[in-house]
Every structure is written in structure tokens, then in C-alpha cells.
CSV table of C-alpha atoms and ligand atoms in Angstrom, one decimal:
chain,number,residue,atom,x,y,z
A,1,MET,CA,0.0,-0.1,0.0
A,2,ASN,CA,1.3,3.5,-0.9
A,3,HIS,CA,1.6,5.8,2.1
A,4,THR,CA,1.9,9.5,2.6
A,5,PHE,CA,4.7,10.3,5.2
A,6,THR,CA,4.4,13.7,6.5
A,7,ILE,CA,7.4,14.9,8.6
A,8,PHE,CA,6.9,17.7,11.0
A,9,GLY,CA,10.3,18.9,11.8
A,10,SER,CA,11.7,18.2,8.4
A,11,THR,CA,14.7,20.4,8.7
A,12,GLY,CA,16.0,19.0,12.0
A,13,ASP,CA,18.8,16.8,12.9
A,14,LEU,CA,16.7,13.5,13.2
A,15,THR,CA,15.2,13.9,9.8
A,16,TYR,CA,18.7,14.6,8.3
A,17,ARG,CA,20.5,11.7,10.0
A,18,LYS,CA,17.9,9.1,10.4
A,19,LEU,CA,14.5,9.5,8.7
A,20,LEU,CA,15.3,10.5,5.3
A,21,PRO,CA,18.3,8.1,5.1
A,22,ALA,CA,16.0,5.3,6.2
A,23,LEU,CA,13.3,6.3,3.7
A,24,PHE,CA,15.9,6.4,1.0
A,25,ASN,CA,17.1,2.9,1.7
A,26,MET,CA,13.4,1.7,1.7
A,27,SER,CA,13.0,3.4,-1.6
A,28,VAL,CA,16.0,1.8,-3.2
A,29,LEU,CA,14.8,-1.6,-1.9
A,30,ASP,CA,11.3,-0.9,-3.4
A,31,GLU,CA,9.6,-1.3,-0.1
A,32,LEU,CA,7.4,1.9,-0.3
A,33,GLY,CA,5.4,1.1,-3.4
A,34,ASP,CA,5.6,3.3,-6.5
A,35,GLN,CA,3.2,6.0,-5.4
A,36,PHE,CA,4.4,6.8,-2.0
A,37,LYS,CA,4.8,10.4,-1.0
A,38,ILE,CA,7.0,12.2,1.5
A,39,VAL,CA,5.8,15.7,2.6
A,40,ALA,CA,8.4,17.5,4.4
A,41,ILE,CA,6.9,20.3,6.6
A,42,GLY,CA,8.9,23.3,7.8
A,43,ARG,CA,8.7,27.0,8.5
A,44,LYS,CA,11.7,28.0,6.3
A,45,PRO,CA,10.7,29.4,2.9
A,46,TYR,CA,12.5,26.7,0.8
A,47,SER,CA,11.5,25.7,-2.6
A,48,ARG,CA,11.3,22.0,-3.2
A,49,GLU,CA,14.6,22.0,-5.0
A,50,GLN,CA,16.3,24.0,-2.3
A,51,TYR,CA,14.9,21.6,0.3
A,52,ILE,CA,16.3,18.6,-1.6
A,53,GLU,CA,19.7,20.1,-1.5
A,54,THR,CA,19.6,20.4,2.3
A,55,PHE,CA,19.5,16.7,2.7
A,56,ARG,CA,21.6,15.3,-0.2
A,57,GLN,CA,24.6,15.1,1.9
A,58,GLY,CA,22.8,13.5,4.7
A,59,ILE,CA,21.8,10.6,2.5
A,60,LYS,CA,25.4,10.2,1.4
A,61,ASP,CA,26.8,10.3,5.0
A,62,PHE,CA,24.1,8.2,6.7
A,63,ALA,CA,22.1,5.9,4.5
A,64,ARG,CA,23.4,2.4,4.7
A,65,LEU,CA,22.8,1.8,1.0
A,66,THR,CA,25.3,3.4,-1.3
A,67,TYR,CA,24.3,6.8,-2.7
A,68,SER,CA,24.0,7.2,-6.5
A,69,GLU,CA,22.6,10.0,-8.6
A,70,ASN,CA,20.1,7.5,-10.0
A,71,ALA,CA,18.8,6.2,-6.7
A,72,PHE,CA,18.7,9.7,-5.3
A,73,GLU,CA,16.7,11.0,-8.3
A,74,LYS,CA,14.2,8.1,-8.0
A,75,PHE,CA,13.8,8.8,-4.3
A,76,ILE,CA,13.3,12.6,-4.6
A,77,ARG,CA,10.6,12.2,-7.2
A,78,HIS,CA,8.4,11.4,-4.2
A,79,VAL,CA,9.6,14.2,-1.9
A,80,ASP,CA,7.9,17.5,-1.6
A,81,TYR,CA,8.5,20.4,0.8
A,82,TYR,CA,5.4,22.3,2.3
A,83,GLN,CA,5.9,25.6,4.3
A,84,MET,CA,3.6,26.3,7.1
A,85,ASP,CA,3.4,27.4,10.7
A,86,LEU,CA,2.8,24.4,12.9
A,87,SER,CA,1.0,26.5,15.6
A,88,ASN,CA,-1.4,28.1,13.1
A,89,GLU,CA,-4.6,26.0,12.8
A,90,ASN,CA,-5.6,27.6,9.6
A,91,ASP,CA,-2.4,26.5,7.9
A,92,TYR,CA,-3.8,22.9,8.1
A,93,LEU,CA,-6.7,23.8,6.0
A,94,GLY,CA,-4.1,24.6,3.3
A,95,LEU,CA,-2.3,21.4,4.0
A,96,ASN,CA,-5.6,19.5,3.6
A,97,ASP,CA,-6.1,21.1,0.2
A,98,TYR,CA,-2.6,20.1,-0.7
A,99,TYR,CA,-3.2,16.5,0.2
A,100,GLU,CA,-6.6,16.5,-1.8
A,101,LYS,CA,-4.9,18.0,-4.8
A,102,HIS,CA,-2.1,15.5,-4.9
A,103,GLY,CA,-4.3,12.5,-3.9
A,104,CYS,CA,-2.4,11.8,-0.7
A,105,ARG,CA,-3.9,8.9,1.4
A,106,ASN,CA,-2.8,6.5,4.1
A,107,HIS,CA,-1.2,9.1,6.2
A,108,VAL,CA,1.8,8.5,8.5
A,109,PHE,CA,2.5,11.7,10.5
A,110,TYR,CA,5.9,11.8,12.1
A,111,PHE,CA,6.2,14.2,14.9
A,112,ALA,CA,10.1,15.0,14.9
A,113,VAL,CA,9.4,18.2,16.9
A,114,ALA,CA,9.7,19.4,20.4
A,115,PRO,CA,6.8,18.2,22.6
A,116,LYS,CA,5.2,21.7,22.8
A,117,PHE,CA,4.1,21.2,19.2
A,118,PHE,CA,2.5,17.9,19.6
A,119,LEU,CA,-0.8,19.2,20.6
A,120,PRO,CA,-0.9,22.1,18.1
A,121,ILE,CA,-0.2,19.6,15.4
A,122,SER,CA,-2.8,17.2,16.6
A,123,ILE,CA,-5.5,20.0,16.7
A,124,GLY,CA,-4.5,21.1,13.3
A,125,LEU,CA,-4.7,17.6,11.8
A,126,LYS,CA,-8.5,17.6,12.6
A,127,HIS,CA,-8.8,19.5,9.4
A,128,ILE,CA,-7.3,16.7,7.4
A,129,ALA,CA,-9.5,14.1,5.9
A,130,TYR,CA,-9.3,10.7,7.6
A,131,ALA,CA,-6.6,12.0,10.2
A,132,TYR,CA,-8.2,10.1,13.0
A,133,GLU,CA,-7.4,6.8,11.2
A,134,SER,CA,-3.9,7.9,10.4
A,135,LYS,CA,-0.8,6.7,12.1
A,136,VAL,CA,1.2,9.0,14.3
A,137,ILE,CA,4.8,8.4,15.2
A,138,ILE,CA,6.1,10.4,18.1
A,139,GLU,CA,9.7,11.1,19.1
A,140,LYS,CA,10.9,11.6,22.6
A,141,PRO,CA,10.8,13.6,24.8
A,142,PHE,CA,7.1,12.7,25.0
A,143,GLY,CA,6.6,15.9,27.3
A,144,GLU,CA,8.7,18.3,29.3
A,145,THR,CA,7.7,16.5,32.5
A,146,ILE,CA,6.0,13.2,33.2
A,147,GLU,CA,2.8,14.9,34.2
A,148,LYS,CA,2.8,17.0,31.1
A,149,GLY,CA,3.6,13.9,28.9
A,150,LYS,CA,0.7,12.0,30.5
A,151,GLU,CA,-1.7,14.8,29.9
A,152,LEU,CA,-0.5,15.1,26.4
A,153,ASN,CA,-0.9,11.4,25.8
A,154,GLN,CA,-4.4,11.6,27.0
A,155,LYS,CA,-5.1,14.4,24.7
A,156,LEU,CA,-3.5,12.7,21.7
A,157,GLU,CA,-5.8,9.8,22.2
A,158,LYS,CA,-8.7,12.1,21.6
A,159,HIS,CA,-7.3,13.0,18.2
A,160,PHE,CA,-6.2,9.5,17.0
A,161,HIS,CA,-7.0,5.9,17.9
A,162,ASP,CA,-4.7,4.9,20.7
A,163,TYR,CA,-3.6,1.9,18.5
A,164,ASN,CA,-2.3,4.3,15.8
A,165,ILE,CA,-0.1,6.3,18.1
A,166,PHE,CA,3.5,4.9,18.0
A,167,HIS,CA,6.0,6.1,20.6
A,168,ILE,CA,9.3,5.5,19.0
A,169,ASP,CA,12.5,4.2,20.7
A,170,HIS,CA,14.8,3.4,17.8
A,171,TYR,CA,17.0,1.1,20.0
A,172,LEU,CA,14.0,-1.5,19.7
A,173,GLY,CA,14.7,-1.5,15.9
A,174,LYS,CA,18.5,-2.3,16.3
A,175,GLU,CA,19.2,-5.8,15.1
A,176,MET,CA,21.2,-7.0,18.1
A,177,VAL,CA,18.8,-5.6,20.5
A,178,GLN,CA,16.2,-7.7,18.7
A,179,ASN,CA,18.6,-10.6,18.9
A,180,ILE,CA,19.0,-10.5,22.7
A,181,GLN,CA,16.0,-12.6,23.5
A,182,THR,CA,16.9,-15.2,20.8
A,183,ILE,CA,20.4,-15.5,22.2
A,184,ARG,CA,19.0,-16.0,25.7
A,185,PHE,CA,16.0,-18.1,25.1
A,186,LYS,CA,17.1,-20.4,22.2
A,187,ASN,CA,20.3,-21.5,23.8
A,188,ALA,CA,19.8,-23.9,26.7
A,189,LEU,CA,23.3,-22.9,27.9
A,190,PHE,CA,22.1,-19.3,28.6
A,191,LYS,CA,18.3,-19.8,29.1
A,192,HIS,CA,18.9,-21.8,32.3
A,193,ALA,CA,21.8,-19.7,33.6
A,194,TRP,CA,20.1,-16.5,33.2
A,195,ASN,CA,19.6,-15.7,37.0
A,196,HIS,CA,21.3,-14.5,40.1
A,197,GLU,CA,22.7,-18.0,40.8
A,198,MET,CA,24.8,-17.9,37.8
A,199,ILE,CA,25.3,-14.2,36.8
A,200,GLU,CA,27.6,-12.0,38.7
A,201,ASN,CA,26.7,-8.7,37.0
A,202,VAL,CA,25.5,-7.2,33.8
A,203,GLN,CA,27.0,-4.2,32.0
A,204,ILE,CA,25.4,-2.1,29.4
A,205,SER,CA,27.8,0.5,27.8
A,206,ALA,CA,26.8,3.0,25.1
A,207,PHE,CA,29.8,5.1,24.1
A,208,GLU,CA,29.3,7.9,21.7
A,209,LYS,CA,32.2,9.7,19.9
A,210,GLY,CA,30.2,12.8,18.9
A,211,GLY,CA,29.3,15.7,21.2
A,212,ILE,CA,25.9,17.4,21.2
A,213,GLY,CA,26.4,19.2,17.9
A,214,ASN,CA,23.8,21.7,17.2
A,215,ARG,CA,21.3,20.3,19.6
A,216,GLY,CA,22.3,22.3,22.6
A,217,ALA,CA,18.9,23.7,23.5
A,218,TYR,CA,17.2,20.4,23.6
A,219,TYR,CA,20.2,18.5,25.2
A,220,ASP,CA,20.8,21.1,28.0
A,221,GLU,CA,17.3,20.6,29.2
A,222,ASN,CA,17.6,16.9,29.2
A,223,GLY,CA,21.1,15.4,29.7
A,224,ALA,CA,22.3,11.9,29.4
A,225,LEU,CA,19.9,10.4,31.9
A,226,LYS,CA,17.0,11.4,30.0
A,227,ASP,CA,18.4,11.4,26.5
A,228,MET,CA,19.8,7.8,26.6
A,229,VAL,CA,19.2,6.0,29.9
A,230,GLN,CA,15.5,6.5,30.5
A,231,ASN,CA,14.5,5.2,27.1
A,232,HIS,CA,17.1,3.4,25.1
A,233,LEU,CA,19.2,1.9,27.7
A,234,PHE,CA,16.4,1.0,30.1
A,235,GLN,CA,14.7,-0.8,27.1
A,236,VAL,CA,17.9,-2.8,26.7
A,237,LEU,CA,18.0,-3.5,30.5
A,238,SER,CA,14.4,-4.6,30.6
A,239,ILE,CA,14.7,-6.8,27.6
A,240,LEU,CA,17.7,-8.5,29.3
A,241,ALA,CA,16.0,-9.0,32.5
A,242,ALA,CA,12.3,-9.7,31.6
A,243,GLU,CA,10.7,-13.0,32.1
A,244,GLU,CA,9.9,-15.0,28.9
A,245,SER,CA,6.4,-13.9,27.8
A,246,GLU,CA,4.0,-13.6,25.1
A,247,ASP,CA,3.5,-10.1,26.1
A,248,GLN,CA,7.0,-8.8,25.8
A,249,HIS,CA,6.4,-5.2,26.8
A,250,LYS,CA,4.3,-6.3,29.9
A,251,ALA,CA,7.2,-8.3,31.0
A,252,GLN,CA,9.6,-5.4,30.5
A,253,LEU,CA,7.2,-3.2,32.4
A,254,GLU,CA,7.4,-5.5,35.4
A,255,VAL,CA,11.2,-5.1,35.4
A,256,LEU,CA,11.0,-1.4,35.2
A,257,LYS,CA,8.5,-1.4,38.1
A,258,HIS,CA,10.8,-3.4,40.3
A,259,LEU,CA,14.0,-1.1,39.8
A,260,LYS,CA,15.1,-0.2,43.3
A,261,PRO,CA,15.5,3.5,43.9
A,262,LEU,CA,19.2,4.5,43.4
A,263,LYS,CA,21.3,4.9,46.5
A,264,GLU,CA,23.7,7.9,46.9
A,265,ASN,CA,26.7,5.9,45.6
A,266,ASP,CA,25.0,4.4,42.7
A,267,LEU,CA,25.3,7.4,40.3
A,268,VAL,CA,28.3,9.1,38.7
A,269,LEU,CA,27.6,12.0,36.4
A,270,GLY,CA,30.1,13.7,34.0
A,271,GLN,CA,30.3,16.6,31.6
A,272,TYR,CA,32.8,16.9,28.9
A,273,GLU,CA,35.4,19.7,28.8
A,274,GLY,CA,34.2,22.5,26.6
A,275,TYR,CA,30.4,21.6,26.9
A,276,LEU,CA,29.8,25.1,28.4
A,277,GLN,CA,31.1,26.6,25.3
A,278,GLU,CA,28.6,24.7,23.0
A,279,LYS,CA,25.9,26.6,21.2
A,280,ASP,CA,22.7,27.1,23.2
A,281,VAL,CA,24.0,25.7,26.5
A,282,CYS,CA,23.4,27.7,29.7
A,283,GLU,CA,26.3,29.4,31.3
A,284,ASN,CA,27.3,27.2,34.3
A,285,SER,CA,25.0,24.4,33.2
A,286,LYS,CA,25.2,21.3,35.4
A,287,THR,CA,23.7,19.1,32.7
A,288,GLU,CA,25.3,15.7,32.5
A,289,THR,CA,26.8,14.5,29.2
A,290,TYR,CA,27.8,11.2,30.9
A,291,ALA,CA,26.0,8.9,33.3
A,292,ALA,CA,26.9,5.7,35.0
A,293,LEU,CA,24.6,4.0,37.4
A,294,THR,CA,24.1,0.8,39.2
A,295,CYS,CA,20.6,-0.6,39.0
A,296,MET,CA,19.2,-3.4,41.1
A,297,ILE,CA,16.1,-5.3,40.3
A,298,ASP,CA,13.8,-6.3,43.2
A,299,ASN,CA,12.7,-9.8,42.3
A,300,GLU,CA,13.7,-13.4,42.8
A,301,ARG,CA,15.6,-13.9,39.6
A,302,TRP,CA,17.9,-10.9,39.9
A,303,GLN,CA,18.5,-10.8,43.7
A,304,GLY,CA,21.9,-9.1,44.3
A,305,VAL,CA,22.8,-8.8,40.6
A,306,PRO,CA,23.9,-5.3,39.7
A,307,PHE,CA,23.0,-4.0,36.3
A,308,TYR,CA,25.7,-1.3,35.4
A,309,ILE,CA,24.8,1.2,32.8
A,310,ARG,CA,27.2,3.8,31.4
A,311,THR,CA,26.7,6.2,28.5
A,312,GLY,CA,28.3,9.5,27.4
A,313,LYS,CA,29.1,11.8,24.6
A,314,ASN,CA,32.5,12.8,23.2
A,315,LEU,CA,34.1,9.6,24.4
A,316,SER,CA,36.9,7.6,22.9
A,317,LYS,CA,34.8,5.5,20.5
A,318,ARG,CA,31.3,4.9,19.3
A,319,GLU,CA,30.3,1.5,20.5
A,320,ILE,CA,27.4,-0.2,22.3
A,321,THR,CA,27.9,-3.5,24.1
A,322,VAL,CA,26.1,-5.6,26.6
A,323,VAL,CA,28.2,-7.9,28.9
A,324,ILE,CA,26.8,-10.8,30.9
A,325,GLN,CA,29.5,-11.6,33.4
A,326,PHE,CA,28.8,-15.1,34.8
A,327,LYS,CA,30.1,-16.2,38.3
A,328,ALA,CA,33.6,-17.5,38.7
A,329,MET,CA,33.9,-21.0,39.9
A,330,ASP,CA,36.7,-23.2,41.4
A,331,GLY,CA,39.1,-20.4,41.2
A,332,VAL,CA,38.8,-19.9,37.5
A,333,LYS,CA,37.4,-16.9,35.6
A,334,GLY,CA,33.6,-16.8,35.0
A,335,ASN,CA,32.3,-17.1,31.5
A,336,VAL,CA,31.5,-13.8,29.7
A,337,LEU,CA,28.9,-13.3,27.0
A,338,LEU,CA,29.2,-10.1,25.2
A,339,ILE,CA,26.7,-8.9,22.7
A,340,ARG,CA,28.0,-6.3,20.3
A,341,ILE,CA,25.1,-4.1,19.4
A,342,GLN,CA,26.9,-1.3,17.4
A,343,PRO,CA,28.8,-0.6,15.2
A,344,THR,CA,29.9,-4.1,15.0
A,345,GLU,CA,27.1,-6.6,15.5
A,346,GLY,CA,28.1,-9.9,16.9
A,347,VAL,CA,28.5,-12.3,19.9
A,348,TYR,CA,31.6,-13.0,21.9
A,349,PHE,CA,32.0,-15.7,24.4
A,350,GLN,CA,34.7,-16.3,27.0
A,351,PHE,CA,35.2,-19.8,28.4
A,352,ASN,CA,37.9,-22.0,30.0
A,353,ILE,CA,39.8,-24.9,28.6
A,354,LYS,CA,42.8,-26.9,29.7
A,355,LYS,CA,46.0,-25.2,28.4
A,356,PRO,CA,47.3,-27.3,25.5
A,357,GLY,CA,50.3,-29.4,26.5
A,358,SER,CA,49.7,-28.9,30.2
A,359,LYS,CA,48.2,-31.5,32.6
A,360,ASP,CA,45.7,-29.4,34.5
A,361,GLU,CA,46.5,-25.7,33.8
A,362,ILE,CA,43.5,-23.7,32.9
A,363,GLU,CA,43.4,-21.2,30.1
A,364,THR,CA,40.7,-18.6,29.4
A,365,VAL,CA,39.9,-18.3,25.7
A,366,GLN,CA,37.4,-16.5,23.5
A,367,MET,CA,35.1,-17.1,20.5
A,368,ASP,CA,34.1,-14.1,18.6
A,369,PHE,CA,31.3,-14.3,16.0
A,370,CYS,CA,31.1,-11.1,13.9
A,371,GLN,CA,27.7,-11.0,12.3
A,372,SER,CA,28.1,-7.7,10.5
A,373,CYS,CA,31.5,-8.6,9.0
A,374,LEU,CA,29.6,-10.6,6.4
A,375,GLU,CA,28.6,-8.3,3.6
A,376,ILE,CA,25.4,-10.3,3.0
A,377,ASN,CA,24.4,-9.6,6.6
A,378,ARG,CA,24.9,-5.9,6.3
A,379,ILE,CA,22.9,-5.8,3.2
A,380,ASN,CA,20.1,-7.7,4.8
A,381,THR,CA,20.1,-5.8,8.0
A,382,PRO,CA,17.8,-2.8,8.0
A,383,GLU,CA,18.7,0.3,10.1
A,384,ALA,CA,16.6,0.7,13.1
A,385,TYR,CA,14.4,3.5,11.6
A,386,GLU,CA,13.7,1.5,8.5
A,387,ARG,CA,12.5,-1.4,10.6
A,388,LEU,CA,10.4,0.9,12.8
A,389,LEU,CA,8.7,2.8,9.9
A,390,LYS,CA,7.9,-0.6,8.4
A,391,ALA,CA,6.6,-1.8,11.6
A,392,ALA,CA,4.3,1.2,12.1
A,393,MET,CA,3.0,0.7,8.5
A,394,ASN,CA,2.3,-2.9,9.4
A,395,ASP,CA,0.6,-2.2,12.8
A,396,ASP,CA,3.4,-4.2,14.5
A,397,ARG,CA,3.6,-2.7,17.9
A,398,ASP,CA,6.3,-5.0,19.3
A,399,TYR,CA,8.9,-2.5,18.1
A,400,PHE,CA,7.4,0.4,20.1
A,401,SER,CA,7.6,1.3,23.8
A,402,THR,CA,4.2,1.4,25.6
A,403,TRP,CA,3.1,4.4,27.5
A,404,ASP,CA,3.3,2.6,30.8
A,405,GLU,CA,7.0,1.8,30.2
A,406,ILE,CA,7.7,5.3,29.3
A,407,GLU,CA,5.9,6.6,32.4
A,408,THR,CA,7.5,4.1,34.8
A,409,SER,CA,11.1,4.7,33.4
A,410,SER,CA,10.6,8.5,33.5
A,411,ARG,CA,9.4,8.5,37.0
A,412,PHE,CA,12.5,6.5,38.0
A,413,ILE,CA,14.9,8.9,36.4
A,414,GLU,CA,12.9,12.0,37.7
A,415,ASN,CA,13.3,10.7,41.3
A,416,ILE,CA,17.0,10.3,41.1
A,417,GLN,CA,19.0,12.7,43.4
A,418,ARG,CA,21.5,14.2,41.0
A,419,SER,CA,25.0,14.9,42.0
A,420,GLU,CA,27.5,17.4,40.5
A,421,PRO,CA,29.0,16.2,37.1
A,422,TYR,CA,32.7,15.4,37.1
A,423,ILE,CA,34.5,17.1,34.2
A,424,TYR,CA,36.0,14.6,31.8
A,425,LYS,CA,38.3,15.0,28.7
A,426,VAL,CA,37.0,14.7,25.2
A,427,GLY,CA,38.1,11.4,23.8
A,428,SER,CA,38.4,9.7,27.1
A,429,VAL,CA,36.1,6.9,28.6
A,430,GLY,CA,34.4,9.4,31.0
A,431,PRO,CA,35.2,10.2,34.6
A,432,LYS,CA,37.3,7.6,36.3
A,433,GLU,CA,34.9,7.9,39.3
A,434,ALA,CA,32.5,5.5,37.2
A,435,ASP,CA,35.0,2.6,38.0
A,436,GLN,CA,34.2,3.0,41.6
A,437,LEU,CA,30.5,2.0,41.2
A,438,LEU,CA,32.0,-1.5,40.2
A,439,LYS,CA,35.0,-1.6,42.3
A,440,ARG,CA,32.8,-1.3,45.4
A,441,ASN,CA,31.3,-4.6,44.5
A,442,GLY,CA,34.5,-6.2,43.5
A,443,HIS,CA,33.7,-5.8,39.8
A,444,ALA,CA,35.4,-4.0,36.9
A,445,TRP,CA,34.1,-2.9,33.4
A,446,TYR,CA,34.8,-5.8,31.1
A,447,GLU,CA,37.4,-4.9,28.4
A,448,ILE,CA,38.2,-7.1,25.4
B,501,LIG,C1,19.1,9.6,20.4
B,501,LIG,C2,19.7,10.6,21.3
B,501,LIG,O1,17.8,9.3,20.9
B,501,LIG,O2,20.0,8.5,20.2
B,501,LIG,C3,21.1,11.2,20.8
B,501,LIG,O3,18.8,11.7,21.4
B,501,LIG,C4,21.9,9.9,20.7
B,501,LIG,O4,21.7,12.0,21.7
B,501,LIG,C5,21.2,8.9,19.7
B,501,LIG,O5,23.1,10.3,20.0
B,501,LIG,C6,22.1,7.7,19.6
B,501,LIG,O6,21.5,6.8,18.7
B,501,LIG,P1,22.4,5.8,17.9
B,501,LIG,O7,21.5,5.0,17.0
B,501,LIG,O8,23.4,6.6,17.0
B,501,LIG,O9,23.1,4.9,18.9
């Protein structure tokens, strides 16, 4: 079925780096039909041609499929730019005329804008034929505070069917995040050892090499805890810890509900050197660009098992990994299962063998399976946003967070007593104080 994708916030960073590259890939792969349309909405007075030039480089830099003039030409035939003021209800009458004139149907409205625009857009969309039946994809933050987010959510449900509202968390579309459960439940070795008797600790690390770029205004209001932990990394944590269930998100919600409140020593915040000089950042801002925390889950399975999370900007590398550190036994090192989420996708396992040639000396060795090293796997692996756009079109809600998950994890983050951020060097691994979180429990970050 051909869809009309309308992007509110079409000149923003997300559209440039993620949405249009994903739609480009889908167009190259003929996954959008031959009549699809992308209506890019913005305030700036661009002509269609000018707008197209604003994102050409983004496609070259961020699309996983190779840019070619031909592929780009084929893609942009479906792209148009529509200038309007999102807060002016009358402008939506014009938008409706535009849709009628161009025969646009099967709408997917993408809200890639600040939450203050969600309601004005929803109200404006009343003027669009069949808007109530349309799909709406919403980007975080879902509200400036939880209460506002909740209220907003209730209001949105008046404008669209609740099953047509998709709260996006693009980590749910990442190949190896989707793979966590398969690795756990389809290997007897892991399935039966996935508990506090066998597991010593779990480590989720999300290193980012880039800084905040031109997103100072948004980022300074939110910081790493809200930007990365509350959504993406709590999704990963709850997938790792959830019970096996037909209703995956319900099982994840149970985990989030059972997170113990952080204690004073469970949190280390950091800020990279030079952050205060970034554009649109408040003078003397205390916003964290790095966060490390120890989470404990209050249930039988995870009694006493710390889940360490760390994430930060302007670090030494771009890499996301999950480490399951199994208990040591009989004086030999514990097994380690490491899931590589990004940029390399794969699975690494550490185990013990008898040292060759010796009688009973033990050696710790590793197996390293690199999934993304095979070109065929790279070609066949959609980027997160491709997968999510497809899922929304197909009404597949597994790939989206539920409002209850969002509310529960937001409340947890909002209740954290924040400490002063430590200053760390650009290109480092973050503040060294983060090591103390683990040291205190006799643990250390696992390094390959
Ligand atoms: C976004 C955050 O949700 O995720 C960004 O707002 C962050 O600050 C990005 O850089 C990370 O996504 P990815 O897919 O590059 O790991």
C-alpha cells in the first residue's frame, strides 16, 4: 500500500541523520510502493529544489545503501516541501487542500519536533480528511515532564485511535537488541543460567564519539539520563531482565516497576570539557553528558545482581555492548557473554579450557562471532528507523515502547537525586569515578 509520510520537523537533525536516510534505503529496496509520498513540513521558505539540496549530503553520509545519482533521483521524485506554521490552525486547511490536490492518502504523520508542538499539530490535523485513522509516530521527549507527557498522551488519544499512536524508541529497531532474546531463550546454555545464581553482573555500555552538535537547546534541558538512559538503555536493560512472555512489553514493564531506587553511591555523572562553550548551552550548566549507574532489580531472579549502565558523549569511541558476566567458579574466571550491538554486530563468548600441552593448567579463551563482518548480513540488516517505519505501517507494535513503560522509567529517572557532574576529557572513557561503582562490589568494566 502506498503511504504519505508527513514529517513535522523536516529540517531537524533527526530527519537529516535518520529519517530521510531510512526512507531512501526503503525506496532503493522498493519497499514503499511506487506511489508513496514524503511531505516535508517546515517553517523555512524553501522551494522543493532547495529543500532537496539540504539533505543530499545526509543521504550520502548516513544511508546504509550506497548513494548514487540514479537512486537519489528516483527517491526525490516522491519528496515535496510544504511551508507552514505548525501552531497556526488555519495552515492545516491549506495542508488538507494540498493532500486533496495530490491524492495523498494512508497518512503516517511523524512528529520529529519538540513536545510543545504535539498538541497544536494534533489539533491542526483535525482538518485533514481521515486524520483520525492515520498513524502518528512520536519522538521523545514525550513531554517536558511526566505529568505533562501523561496529559499530552491523553489528549492525543482524543485525536487519534490509541492503537495508531506509536512512541518510537529506535533502539528497539536495532538488529542486536532484537537478537538479545533469541540468544537468551534459544540456547539452553544461557536460558537456564540467566539468573542470580549464575550471573555476577550485567554491563550495558553506550559510548558515543560525537558531542551534542547543534542540539544544545534540547540537550541542555535533558542530559544523558533522559536522553539515553530513561528510554534506550532501560529498554535494553528490561529486555535483558524480563521473564519469557507472550506479552514482551508487559514483562519489560514488570522489570521497570521493580527497579530499586538508586542509593547515593549508585550514580556518577560527568560533563565533557568544553560543553559550556557549546551553542545554546546555559552558562554554568550542570547538565550531564555522561552517566553511569548501578541498577538493582527487586525480584527473585535478579536478587543481588547489579546492572551497570554507562553512556556518554564525546568519548573515545562509538560502541554499544552488553556484557553478561557469569560467576567465577573453582578459582577460574567466570564465563562472559558479550553482545555487540553497534557498530559491529556480533556475539563474543569467553570460556575456560585446559591449556594445550599442560596437565591441568586452565586457560581462558574467547570465541568471537562477527555478524556484520559478512557483507550479506550488512545488506540484509535494515537500519533501526527502516524497521520501525515498516513496523508502524504494518501495525506491528512489538517494536514500540508502551506508554506505561515510558511513564515508569521517566518516574524512576525523575526521582534520582542528582550529583555534581565530574568534568572529563573529550576522547576519554568518561570520569574515572565511574569505575568506583563497580570496584565497590569487587567488579570491573569488562574490556576485550
Ligand atoms: C538519540 C539521542 O535518541 O539517540 C542522541 O537523542 C543519541 O543524543 C542517539 O546520539 C544515539 O543513537 P544511535 O542510534 O546513534 O546509537
